[in-house]
PDB file of C-alpha atoms and ligand atoms in Angstrom:
ATOM      1  CA  MET A   1      11.902   7.151 -21.892  1.00 71.00           C
ATOM      2  CA  ASP A   2      12.575   5.649 -18.764  1.00 93.00           C
ATOM      3  CA  TYR A   3       9.565   4.897 -16.166  1.00 97.00           C
ATOM      4  CA  VAL A   4       8.044   2.880 -13.161  1.00 98.00           C
ATOM      5  CA  ASP A   5       5.430   2.473 -11.023  1.00 98.00           C
ATOM      6  CA  LEU A   6       6.501   2.029  -7.129  1.00 98.00           C
ATOM      7  CA  HIS A   7       2.908   1.583  -6.143  1.00 98.00           C
ATOM      8  CA  VAL A   8       0.340  -0.981  -7.549  1.00 98.00           C
ATOM      9  CA  HIS A   9      -1.537  -3.777  -6.493  1.00 97.00           C
ATOM     10  CA  SER A  10      -2.624  -7.387  -7.142  1.00 96.00           C
ATOM     11  CA  ASN A  11      -5.419 -10.185  -6.565  1.00 91.00           C
ATOM     12  CA  ALA A  12      -3.103 -10.837  -3.730  1.00 91.00           C
ATOM     13  CA  SER A  13      -4.584  -8.233  -1.927  1.00 89.00           C
ATOM     14  CA  ASP A  14      -7.347  -5.903  -3.146  1.00 86.00           C
ATOM     15  CA  GLY A  15      -6.427  -5.124  -7.030  1.00 91.00           C
ATOM     16  CA  SER A  16      -8.450  -7.110  -9.560  1.00 90.00           C
ATOM     17  CA  LEU A  17      -5.056  -8.332 -11.916  1.00 95.00           C
ATOM     18  CA  SER A  18      -2.831 -11.167 -10.853  1.00 96.00           C
ATOM     19  CA  PRO A  19       0.397 -10.708 -10.631  1.00 98.00           C
ATOM     20  CA  ARG A  20       1.226 -11.945 -14.157  1.00 98.00           C
ATOM     21  CA  ASP A  21      -1.528  -9.269 -15.379  1.00 98.00           C
ATOM     22  CA  LEU A  22      -0.539  -6.549 -13.311  1.00 98.00           C
ATOM     23  CA  VAL A  23       3.425  -7.428 -15.218  1.00 98.00           C
ATOM     24  CA  ALA A  24       2.156  -7.859 -18.555  1.00 98.00           C
ATOM     25  CA  GLU A  25      -0.827  -4.657 -18.072  1.00 97.00           C
ATOM     26  CA  ALA A  26       2.740  -2.683 -16.783  1.00 98.00           C
ATOM     27  CA  LYS A  27       4.689  -3.552 -19.773  1.00 97.00           C
ATOM     28  CA  ASN A  28       1.760  -2.664 -22.362  1.00 96.00           C
ATOM     29  CA  ARG A  29       2.138   0.763 -20.946  1.00 96.00           C
ATOM     30  CA  SER A  30       5.693   1.166 -21.365  1.00 95.00           C
ATOM     31  CA  MET A  31       6.887   0.700 -17.797  1.00 97.00           C
ATOM     32  CA  ARG A  32      10.772   0.010 -16.857  1.00 97.00           C
ATOM     33  CA  ALA A  33      10.126  -1.191 -13.609  1.00 98.00           C
ATOM     34  CA  ILE A  34       7.218  -1.645 -10.934  1.00 98.00           C
ATOM     35  CA  ALA A  35       7.186  -2.315  -7.370  1.00 98.00           C
ATOM     36  CA  LEU A  36       4.497  -4.755  -6.338  1.00 98.00           C
ATOM     37  CA  THR A  37       3.479  -3.841  -3.546  1.00 98.00           C
ATOM     38  CA  ASP A  38       0.141  -5.240  -1.678  1.00 97.00           C
ATOM     39  CA  HIS A  39      -1.262  -4.465   1.698  1.00 95.00           C
ATOM     40  CA  ASP A  40      -0.188  -6.718   4.320  1.00 95.00           C
ATOM     41  CA  THR A  41       1.320  -9.762   1.986  1.00 95.00           C
ATOM     42  CA  THR A  42       4.315 -10.751  -0.143  1.00 97.00           C
ATOM     43  CA  GLU A  43       1.886 -13.912  -1.800  1.00 95.00           C
ATOM     44  CA  GLY A  44       1.579 -12.115  -5.255  1.00 97.00           C
ATOM     45  CA  LEU A  45       5.540 -11.325  -5.965  1.00 98.00           C
ATOM     46  CA  ASP A  46       6.664 -14.908  -7.058  1.00 98.00           C
ATOM     47  CA  GLU A  47       4.562 -14.904  -9.662  1.00 98.00           C
ATOM     48  CA  ALA A  48       5.189 -11.083 -10.306  1.00 98.00           C
ATOM     49  CA  LEU A  49       8.739 -11.847 -10.732  1.00 98.00           C
ATOM     50  CA  ALA A  50       8.713 -14.664 -13.233  1.00 98.00           C
ATOM     51  CA  ALA A  51       6.181 -12.608 -15.286  1.00 98.00           C
ATOM     52  CA  GLY A  52       8.809  -9.969 -14.642  1.00 98.00           C
ATOM     53  CA  ALA A  53      11.425 -12.440 -16.057  1.00 97.00           C
ATOM     54  CA  ALA A  54       9.649 -13.602 -18.769  1.00 97.00           C
ATOM     55  CA  LEU A  55       8.539 -10.298 -20.180  1.00 97.00           C
ATOM     56  CA  GLY A  56      11.780  -8.179 -19.553  1.00 96.00           C
ATOM     57  CA  LEU A  57       9.883  -5.786 -16.766  1.00 97.00           C
ATOM     58  CA  GLU A  58      12.338  -5.075 -13.932  1.00 97.00           C
ATOM     59  CA  ILE A  59       9.941  -6.185 -10.703  1.00 98.00           C
ATOM     60  CA  ILE A  60      10.712  -4.673  -7.236  1.00 98.00           C
ATOM     61  CA  PRO A  61       9.367  -6.972  -4.252  1.00 98.00           C
ATOM     62  CA  GLY A  62       7.163  -4.267  -2.357  1.00 98.00           C
ATOM     63  CA  ILE A  63       4.610  -4.618   0.691  1.00 98.00           C
ATOM     64  CA  GLU A  64       2.377  -1.800   1.802  1.00 98.00           C
ATOM     65  CA  ILE A  65       2.112  -2.142   5.786  1.00 98.00           C
ATOM     66  CA  SER A  66      -0.662  -0.100   7.599  1.00 96.00           C
ATOM     67  CA  ALA A  67       0.540   1.870  10.423  1.00 97.00           C
ATOM     68  CA  ASP A  68      -0.971   2.591  14.081  1.00 96.00           C
ATOM     69  CA  HIS A  69      -1.957   6.430  13.363  1.00 95.00           C
ATOM     70  CA  LYS A  70      -4.596   8.506  14.348  1.00 90.00           C
ATOM     71  CA  PRO A  71      -6.564  10.659  12.698  1.00 89.00           C
ATOM     72  CA  GLY A  72      -5.948   9.803   9.535  1.00 91.00           C
ATOM     73  CA  SER A  73      -4.414   6.429   8.629  1.00 93.00           C
ATOM     74  CA  MET A  74      -1.003   5.260   7.885  1.00 97.00           C
ATOM     75  CA  HIS A  75       0.560   3.536   4.998  1.00 98.00           C
ATOM     76  CA  ILE A  76       4.066   2.403   4.966  1.00 98.00           C
ATOM     77  CA  LEU A  77       5.713   0.645   1.774  1.00 98.00           C
ATOM     78  CA  GLY A  78       8.913  -1.423   1.827  1.00 98.00           C
ATOM     79  CA  LEU A  79      10.623  -1.774  -1.480  1.00 98.00           C
ATOM     80  CA  PHE A  80      13.289  -4.120  -2.571  1.00 97.00           C
ATOM     81  CA  ILE A  81      12.109  -6.448   0.415  1.00 97.00           C
ATOM     82  CA  ASP A  82      13.608 -10.057   0.715  1.00 96.00           C
ATOM     83  CA  HIS A  83      10.251 -11.598   0.633  1.00 95.00           C
ATOM     84  CA  ARG A  84      10.810 -14.904   1.650  1.00 94.00           C
ATOM     85  CA  HIS A  85      12.246 -13.501   5.077  1.00 95.00           C
ATOM     86  CA  ASN A  86      11.485 -15.182   8.130  1.00 94.00           C
ATOM     87  CA  GLY A  87      11.121 -12.551  10.122  1.00 95.00           C
ATOM     88  CA  LEU A  88       8.850 -10.737   7.757  1.00 96.00           C
ATOM     89  CA  ASP A  89       6.470 -14.011   7.199  1.00 96.00           C
ATOM     90  CA  GLU A  90       6.012 -14.417  10.763  1.00 97.00           C
ATOM     91  CA  GLN A  91       5.240 -10.853  11.024  1.00 96.00           C
ATOM     92  CA  LEU A  92       2.220 -11.095   8.148  1.00 96.00           C
ATOM     93  CA  LYS A  93       1.233 -14.484   9.059  1.00 95.00           C
ATOM     94  CA  ILE A  94      -0.238 -11.873  12.363  1.00 95.00           C
ATOM     95  CA  LEU A  95      -1.890  -9.883  10.211  1.00 92.00           C
ATOM     96  CA  LYS A  96      -3.498 -12.555   8.288  1.00 90.00           C
ATOM     97  CA  ARG A  97      -4.668 -13.925  11.214  1.00 91.00           C
ATOM     98  CA  ALA A  98      -5.807 -11.146  12.703  1.00 91.00           C
ATOM     99  CA  ARG A  99      -7.888 -10.171   8.651  1.00 87.00           C
ATOM    100  CA  ALA A 100      -9.623 -13.843   9.281  1.00 86.00           C
ATOM    101  CA  GLU A 101     -10.929 -13.165  12.633  1.00 92.00           C
ATOM    102  CA  ARG A 102     -12.306  -9.157  11.329  1.00 93.00           C
ATOM    103  CA  ASN A 103     -14.079 -10.331   8.389  1.00 93.00           C
ATOM    104  CA  PRO A 104     -16.937 -12.722  10.140  1.00 95.00           C
ATOM    105  CA  LEU A 105     -17.118  -9.529  12.867  1.00 96.00           C
ATOM    106  CA  ILE A 106     -18.104  -7.331  10.036  1.00 97.00           C
ATOM    107  CA  ILE A 107     -20.708  -9.898   8.506  1.00 97.00           C
ATOM    108  CA  ALA A 108     -21.853 -11.105  11.176  1.00 96.00           C
ATOM    109  CA  LYS A 109     -22.687  -6.775  12.160  1.00 97.00           C
ATOM    110  CA  LEU A 110     -24.172  -6.632   8.707  1.00 97.00           C
ATOM    111  CA  GLN A 111     -26.183  -9.375   9.048  1.00 97.00           C
ATOM    112  CA  LYS A 112     -27.935  -7.621  12.331  1.00 96.00           C
ATOM    113  CA  PHE A 113     -29.243  -5.257  10.288  1.00 94.00           C
ATOM    114  CA  GLY A 114     -31.055  -7.463   8.471  1.00 95.00           C
ATOM    115  CA  LEU A 115     -28.768  -7.308   5.002  1.00 96.00           C
ATOM    116  CA  ALA A 116     -28.303 -11.080   3.658  1.00 96.00           C
ATOM    117  CA  ILE A 117     -25.061 -11.095   3.012  1.00 96.00           C
ATOM    118  CA  THR A 118     -22.237 -14.447   3.949  1.00 96.00           C
ATOM    119  CA  MET A 119     -18.935 -14.853   3.948  1.00 95.00           C
ATOM    120  CA  GLU A 120     -18.956 -17.491   1.136  1.00 94.00           C
ATOM    121  CA  GLU A 121     -20.492 -14.597  -1.077  1.00 95.00           C
ATOM    122  CA  VAL A 122     -17.157 -12.224   0.679  1.00 94.00           C
ATOM    123  CA  THR A 123     -14.806 -14.983  -0.222  1.00 92.00           C
ATOM    124  CA  GLU A 124     -15.776 -16.084  -3.744  1.00 92.00           C
ATOM    125  CA  VAL A 125     -15.558 -12.407  -4.870  1.00 88.00           C
ATOM    126  CA  ALA A 126     -12.265 -11.855  -3.279  1.00 83.00           C
ATOM    127  CA  GLY A 127     -11.530 -14.814  -6.387  1.00 79.00           C
ATOM    128  CA  GLY A 128      -9.124 -16.880  -3.389  1.00 73.00           C
ATOM    129  CA  GLY A 129      -6.869 -13.541  -2.838  1.00 73.00           C
ATOM    130  CA  GLN A 130      -6.458 -11.415   0.528  1.00 77.00           C
ATOM    131  CA  VAL A 131     -10.357 -10.556   1.755  1.00 85.00           C
ATOM    132  CA  GLY A 132     -11.132  -7.416   2.967  1.00 86.00           C
ATOM    133  CA  ARG A 133     -13.846  -4.681   3.007  1.00 91.00           C
ATOM    134  CA  PRO A 134     -13.647  -3.848  -0.282  1.00 88.00           C
ATOM    135  CA  HIS A 135     -15.163  -7.440  -1.927  1.00 91.00           C
ATOM    136  CA  ILE A 136     -17.526  -7.208   1.396  1.00 95.00           C
ATOM    137  CA  ALA A 137     -18.827  -3.703  -0.602  1.00 95.00           C
ATOM    138  CA  ARG A 138     -18.642  -5.695  -3.811  1.00 93.00           C
ATOM    139  CA  VAL A 139     -21.138  -7.945  -2.243  1.00 96.00           C
ATOM    140  CA  LEU A 140     -23.496  -5.463  -1.143  1.00 97.00           C
ATOM    141  CA  VAL A 141     -23.797  -3.669  -4.310  1.00 96.00           C
ATOM    142  CA  ASP A 142     -24.301  -6.855  -6.419  1.00 96.00           C
ATOM    143  CA  LYS A 143     -27.341  -7.600  -3.651  1.00 96.00           C
ATOM    144  CA  GLY A 144     -28.367  -4.420  -4.842  1.00 97.00           C
ATOM    145  CA  TYR A 145     -28.760  -3.164  -1.056  1.00 97.00           C
ATOM    146  CA  VAL A 146     -26.459   0.002  -2.078  1.00 97.00           C
ATOM    147  CA  ALA A 147     -25.889   1.973  -5.276  1.00 96.00           C
ATOM    148  CA  SER A 148     -22.252   1.785  -4.765  1.00 94.00           C
ATOM    149  CA  PHE A 149     -18.798   1.159  -3.323  1.00 92.00           C
ATOM    150  CA  GLN A 150     -19.331   4.658  -2.101  1.00 93.00           C
ATOM    151  CA  GLU A 151     -22.249   3.908  -0.105  1.00 96.00           C
ATOM    152  CA  ALA A 152     -21.385   1.119   0.983  1.00 96.00           C
ATOM    153  CA  PHE A 153     -18.353   2.383   3.164  1.00 96.00           C
ATOM    154  CA  ASP A 154     -20.394   5.518   3.825  1.00 96.00           C
ATOM    155  CA  ARG A 155     -23.856   3.691   5.347  1.00 97.00           C
ATOM    156  CA  PHE A 156     -21.839   0.674   6.133  1.00 97.00           C
ATOM    157  CA  LEU A 157     -18.243   0.036   6.221  1.00 96.00           C
ATOM    158  CA  GLY A 158     -16.345   2.909   6.718  1.00 93.00           C
ATOM    159  CA  ASN A 159     -14.171   3.834   9.412  1.00 85.00           C
ATOM    160  CA  HIS A 160     -16.937   5.869  11.349  1.00 89.00           C
ATOM    161  CA  ALA A 161     -20.020   3.386   9.860  1.00 95.00           C
ATOM    162  CA  PRO A 162     -21.910   0.981  11.958  1.00 95.00           C
ATOM    163  CA  ALA A 163     -20.390  -2.004  11.081  1.00 96.00           C
ATOM    164  CA  TYR A 164     -16.961  -0.863  11.478  1.00 95.00           C
ATOM    165  CA  VAL A 165     -14.490  -3.162  13.799  1.00 94.00           C
ATOM    166  CA  ASN A 166     -11.741  -2.333  14.810  1.00 89.00           C
ATOM    167  CA  LYS A 167      -8.393  -3.196  12.624  1.00 88.00           C
ATOM    168  CA  PHE A 168      -5.319  -3.984  14.153  1.00 92.00           C
ATOM    169  CA  ARG A 169      -2.081  -2.813  12.649  1.00 94.00           C
ATOM    170  CA  PHE A 170       1.342  -2.559  14.453  1.00 97.00           C
ATOM    171  CA  SER A 171       2.706   0.650  15.392  1.00 98.00           C
ATOM    172  CA  PRO A 172       5.008   2.824  12.726  1.00 98.00           C
ATOM    173  CA  GLN A 173       8.172   1.326  14.659  1.00 98.00           C
ATOM    174  CA  LYS A 174       7.346  -2.106  14.169  1.00 98.00           C
ATOM    175  CA  ALA A 175       6.287  -1.373  10.394  1.00 98.00           C
ATOM    176  CA  ILE A 176       9.518   0.196   9.352  1.00 98.00           C
ATOM    177  CA  ALA A 177      11.221  -2.432  11.578  1.00 97.00           C
ATOM    178  CA  MET A 178      10.172  -5.190   9.377  1.00 97.00           C
ATOM    179  CA  ILE A 179      10.765  -3.586   6.392  1.00 97.00           C
ATOM    180  CA  THR A 180      14.258  -3.046   7.573  1.00 96.00           C
ATOM    181  CA  ALA A 181      15.371  -5.956   8.728  1.00 96.00           C
ATOM    182  CA  ALA A 182      13.875  -7.834   5.660  1.00 96.00           C
ATOM    183  CA  GLY A 183      16.444  -5.775   3.574  1.00 95.00           C
ATOM    184  CA  GLY A 184      13.822  -3.240   2.152  1.00 96.00           C
ATOM    185  CA  VAL A 185      14.066   0.269   2.744  1.00 97.00           C
ATOM    186  CA  ALA A 186      10.762   1.637   3.935  1.00 98.00           C
ATOM    187  CA  ALA A 187       8.451   4.958   2.370  1.00 98.00           C
ATOM    188  CA  LEU A 188       5.866   6.934   3.845  1.00 98.00           C
ATOM    189  CA  ALA A 189       2.780   6.300   1.387  1.00 98.00           C
ATOM    190  CA  HIS A 190       0.242   9.040   0.060  1.00 98.00           C
ATOM    191  CA  PRO A 191       1.303  11.416   3.238  1.00 98.00           C
ATOM    192  CA  PHE A 192      -1.930  13.395   3.056  1.00 97.00           C
ATOM    193  CA  THR A 193      -4.126  10.398   4.154  1.00 97.00           C
ATOM    194  CA  LEU A 194      -1.960  11.236   7.469  1.00 97.00           C
ATOM    195  CA  GLU A 195      -4.861  13.939   8.107  1.00 96.00           C
ATOM    196  CA  TYR A 196      -2.213  16.127   9.996  1.00 96.00           C
ATOM    197  CA  THR A 197      -2.758  19.533  10.705  1.00 95.00           C
ATOM    198  CA  SER A 198      -0.246  21.434   9.068  1.00 95.00           C
ATOM    199  CA  PHE A 199       3.480  20.904   7.022  1.00 94.00           C
ATOM    200  CA  GLY A 200       4.710  21.466  10.521  1.00 95.00           C
ATOM    201  CA  HIS A 201       2.933  18.977  12.142  1.00 96.00           C
ATOM    202  CA  LEU A 202       3.861  16.389   9.297  1.00 97.00           C
ATOM    203  CA  LYS A 203       7.497  17.423   9.393  1.00 98.00           C
ATOM    204  CA  THR A 204       7.207  16.172  13.435  1.00 97.00           C
ATOM    205  CA  ILE A 205       5.901  13.134  12.212  1.00 98.00           C
ATOM    206  CA  LEU A 206       8.472  12.828   9.421  1.00 98.00           C
ATOM    207  CA  GLN A 207      11.619  13.409  11.223  1.00 98.00           C
ATOM    208  CA  GLN A 208      10.031  10.721  14.032  1.00 98.00           C
ATOM    209  CA  LEU A 209       9.742   8.002  11.823  1.00 98.00           C
ATOM    210  CA  ARG A 210      13.057   8.987  10.198  1.00 98.00           C
ATOM    211  CA  ASP A 211      14.961   8.435  13.353  1.00 97.00           C
ATOM    212  CA  TRP A 212      13.115   5.060  13.177  1.00 97.00           C
ATOM    213  CA  GLY A 213      14.468   4.444   9.821  1.00 97.00           C
ATOM    214  CA  LEU A 214      12.011   5.910   7.415  1.00 98.00           C
ATOM    215  CA  THR A 215      14.176   6.162   3.819  1.00 97.00           C
ATOM    216  CA  ALA A 216      11.563   8.459   1.652  1.00 98.00           C
ATOM    217  CA  ILE A 217       8.600  10.095   1.004  1.00 98.00           C
ATOM    218  CA  GLU A 218       5.659   9.444  -1.521  1.00 98.00           C
ATOM    219  CA  VAL A 219       6.312  12.922  -3.712  1.00 98.00           C
ATOM    220  CA  PHE A 220       4.284  11.122  -6.651  1.00 98.00           C
ATOM    221  CA  TYR A 221       0.636  10.555  -6.624  1.00 98.00           C
ATOM    222  CA  PRO A 222      -2.506  10.882  -8.552  1.00 97.00           C
ATOM    223  CA  GLU A 223      -4.210  12.487  -5.515  1.00 96.00           C
ATOM    224  CA  HIS A 224      -1.191  15.061  -5.065  1.00 97.00           C
ATOM    225  CA  SER A 225      -1.400  18.175  -6.912  1.00 96.00           C
ATOM    226  CA  ARG A 226       1.242  19.554  -7.829  1.00 95.00           C
ATOM    227  CA  GLU A 227       1.442  21.940  -5.022  1.00 96.00           C
ATOM    228  CA  LYS A 228       1.570  19.144  -2.688  1.00 96.00           C
ATOM    229  CA  GLN A 229       4.202  17.006  -4.707  1.00 97.00           C
ATOM    230  CA  GLN A 230       6.459  20.831  -4.415  1.00 97.00           C
ATOM    231  CA  SER A 231       6.201  20.615  -0.927  1.00 97.00           C
ATOM    232  CA  TYR A 232       6.772  17.388  -0.069  1.00 98.00           C
ATOM    233  CA  LYS A 233       9.611  17.185  -2.527  1.00 98.00           C
ATOM    234  CA  ASN A 234      10.948  20.161  -0.164  1.00 97.00           C
ATOM    235  CA  LEU A 235      10.485  18.417   2.782  1.00 97.00           C
ATOM    236  CA  ALA A 236      12.278  15.677   1.765  1.00 98.00           C
ATOM    237  CA  GLY A 237      14.996  17.632   0.506  1.00 97.00           C
ATOM    238  CA  GLU A 238      15.089  19.215   4.078  1.00 97.00           C
ATOM    239  CA  LEU A 239      14.817  16.206   6.235  1.00 97.00           C
ATOM    240  CA  GLY A 240      17.217  14.371   3.478  1.00 97.00           C
ATOM    241  CA  LEU A 241      14.585  11.729   2.939  1.00 98.00           C
ATOM    242  CA  LEU A 242      14.517  10.123  -0.795  1.00 98.00           C
ATOM    243  CA  MET A 243      11.428  10.585  -3.195  1.00 98.00           C
ATOM    244  CA  THR A 244       9.009   7.820  -4.496  1.00 98.00           C
ATOM    245  CA  GLY A 245       6.194   8.058  -6.662  1.00 98.00           C
ATOM    246  CA  GLY A 246       3.134   5.256  -7.582  1.00 98.00           C
ATOM    247  CA  SER A 247      -0.330   5.156  -8.998  1.00 98.00           C
ATOM    248  CA  ASP A 248      -1.432   2.943  -6.271  1.00 98.00           C
ATOM    249  CA  TYR A 249      -3.126   0.723  -9.215  1.00 98.00           C
ATOM    250  CA  HIS A 250      -5.948  -1.345  -8.000  1.00 94.00           C
ATOM    251  CA  GLY A 251      -7.511  -2.223 -11.619  1.00 93.00           C
ATOM    252  CA  ILE A 252     -10.896  -2.130 -11.713  1.00 86.00           C
ATOM    253  CA  ILE A 253     -12.105  -1.530  -8.281  1.00 80.00           C
ATOM    254  CA  LYS A 254     -10.346   1.874  -8.953  1.00 84.00           C
ATOM    255  CA  PRO A 255     -10.681   2.490 -12.794  1.00 87.00           C
ATOM    256  CA  GLU A 256      -9.480   6.044 -13.622  1.00 92.00           C
ATOM    257  CA  VAL A 257      -6.083   5.076 -11.785  1.00 95.00           C
ATOM    258  CA  LYS A 258      -3.569   3.835 -14.757  1.00 96.00           C
ATOM    259  CA  ILE A 259      -0.581   2.306 -14.160  1.00 97.00           C
ATOM    260  CA  GLY A 260       2.628   4.626 -14.696  1.00 97.00           C
ATOM    261  CA  LEU A 261       0.525   7.815 -14.295  1.00 97.00           C
ATOM    262  CA  VAL A 262       0.291  10.073 -10.862  1.00 97.00           C
ATOM    263  CA  GLY A 263      -1.024  12.810 -12.356  1.00 95.00           C
ATOM    264  CA  PRO A 264      -2.606  14.168 -15.613  1.00 93.00           C
ATOM    265  CA  GLY A 265      -0.074  12.979 -18.166  1.00 94.00           C
ATOM    266  CA  GLN A 266       2.900  12.844 -15.718  1.00 97.00           C
ATOM    267  CA  HIS A 267       4.890   9.606 -15.079  1.00 97.00           C
ATOM    268  CA  VAL A 268       7.777   8.535 -12.250  1.00 97.00           C
ATOM    269  CA  ALA A 269      11.678   8.839 -13.460  1.00 97.00           C
ATOM    270  CA  TYR A 270      13.607   5.466 -13.241  1.00 97.00           C
ATOM    271  CA  GLU A 271      16.410   8.140 -11.478  1.00 96.00           C
ATOM    272  CA  LEU A 272      14.423   7.720  -8.572  1.00 97.00           C
ATOM    273  CA  VAL A 273      15.081   3.708  -8.650  1.00 96.00           C
ATOM    274  CA  GLU A 274      18.822   4.801  -9.167  1.00 95.00           C
ATOM    275  CA  LYS A 275      18.723   6.493  -5.696  1.00 96.00           C
ATOM    276  CA  LEU A 276      16.546   4.027  -3.962  1.00 96.00           C
ATOM    277  CA  LYS A 277      19.220   1.038  -4.597  1.00 95.00           C
ATOM    278  CA  GLU A 278      21.902   3.589  -3.250  1.00 92.00           C
ATOM    279  CA  LYS A 279      20.152   3.160  -0.481  1.00 91.00           C
ATOM    280  CA  VAL A 280      19.316  -0.138  -0.602  1.00 88.00           C
ATOM    281  CA  GLY A 281      22.964  -1.115  -0.412  1.00 78.00           C
ATOM    282  CA  GLN A 282      24.004   1.114   2.298  1.00 76.00           C
ATOM    283  CA  VAL A 283      21.108  -0.129   4.418  1.00 66.00           C
ATOM    284  CA  GLN A 284      21.913  -4.004   3.528  1.00 66.00           C
ATOM    285  CA  LEU A 285      25.610  -3.176   4.949  1.00 67.00           C
ATOM    286  CA  GLN A 286      23.697  -1.648   7.929  1.00 67.00           C
ATOM    287  CA  THR A 287      22.060  -4.665   9.060  1.00 63.00           C
ATOM    288  CA  LEU A 288      24.994  -7.164   8.089  1.00 63.00           C
ATOM    289  CA  ASN A 289      27.266  -5.206  10.826  1.00 66.00           C
ATOM    290  CA  LEU A 290      24.659  -5.283  13.270  1.00 61.00           C
ATOM    291  CA  SER A 291      23.964  -8.525  13.035  1.00 58.00           C
ATOM    292  CA  MET A 292      27.918  -9.443  13.332  1.00 53.00           C
TER     293      MET A 292
HETATM  294 ZN1  LIG B   1      -2.181   3.068   0.737  1.00 72.97          ZN
HETATM  295 ZN1  LIG B   2      -1.677   1.064  -1.854  1.00 72.97          ZN
END
């Protein structure tokens, strides 16, 4: 069968595998295509594309951008992006700078609570990739300050915990525009994290996002029950949105998640990629017409 995984992370963001090893793992799991969608960075894509060409696995250049939303969190996936697009690169540099400024602030707060932790230790754990809260949590676990990742987030790092530092995010409109300008299609990742109050509420949010250029919604995802998948599928149909699906694989950071699996024994069909590709062609034509 032709299966795909349109949402995986490498160590260019917070996954544990290098892009090359990630591609090899996907090949072992008999995938036909994967989309590498690292958080706020395209730095793993060249390596992934090269590995995909060598191993005969289709690599869809992607990204996952965190957008400003309350009360939950909104992640927008960009698929089929031109990852060398200058405009996109400029915007991602803004995020990179914001992140570089944020980590030392979190560490300073932890030090105030008497935890002996340094930026150097955190950078080392990240192994050259993007540095973020999961790496800080890892150091806290390694040093015995907390027993688990979960405890690190509950007691110190989580959004309502005392060492939390606000994160700079683009507006959803901006995130979608960045993806579209780079020739990609934008999809709302794991809709449940929006913490919407009802399906009616979600529908209102989706209509707004669609008006800003959203093309698809991530229907298939390990934390979506079959019932939820059906509801999202119906919403996509009603709103004229396409469907995507992926595991949100992060390697050893989330060991229960496997590449290609979006539910017990459930895979995502390649057919979704074909529909997305048709859309990509249309979006690129529109962008071309606008720029002429
Ligand atoms: Zn996400
Ligand atoms: Zn993700």
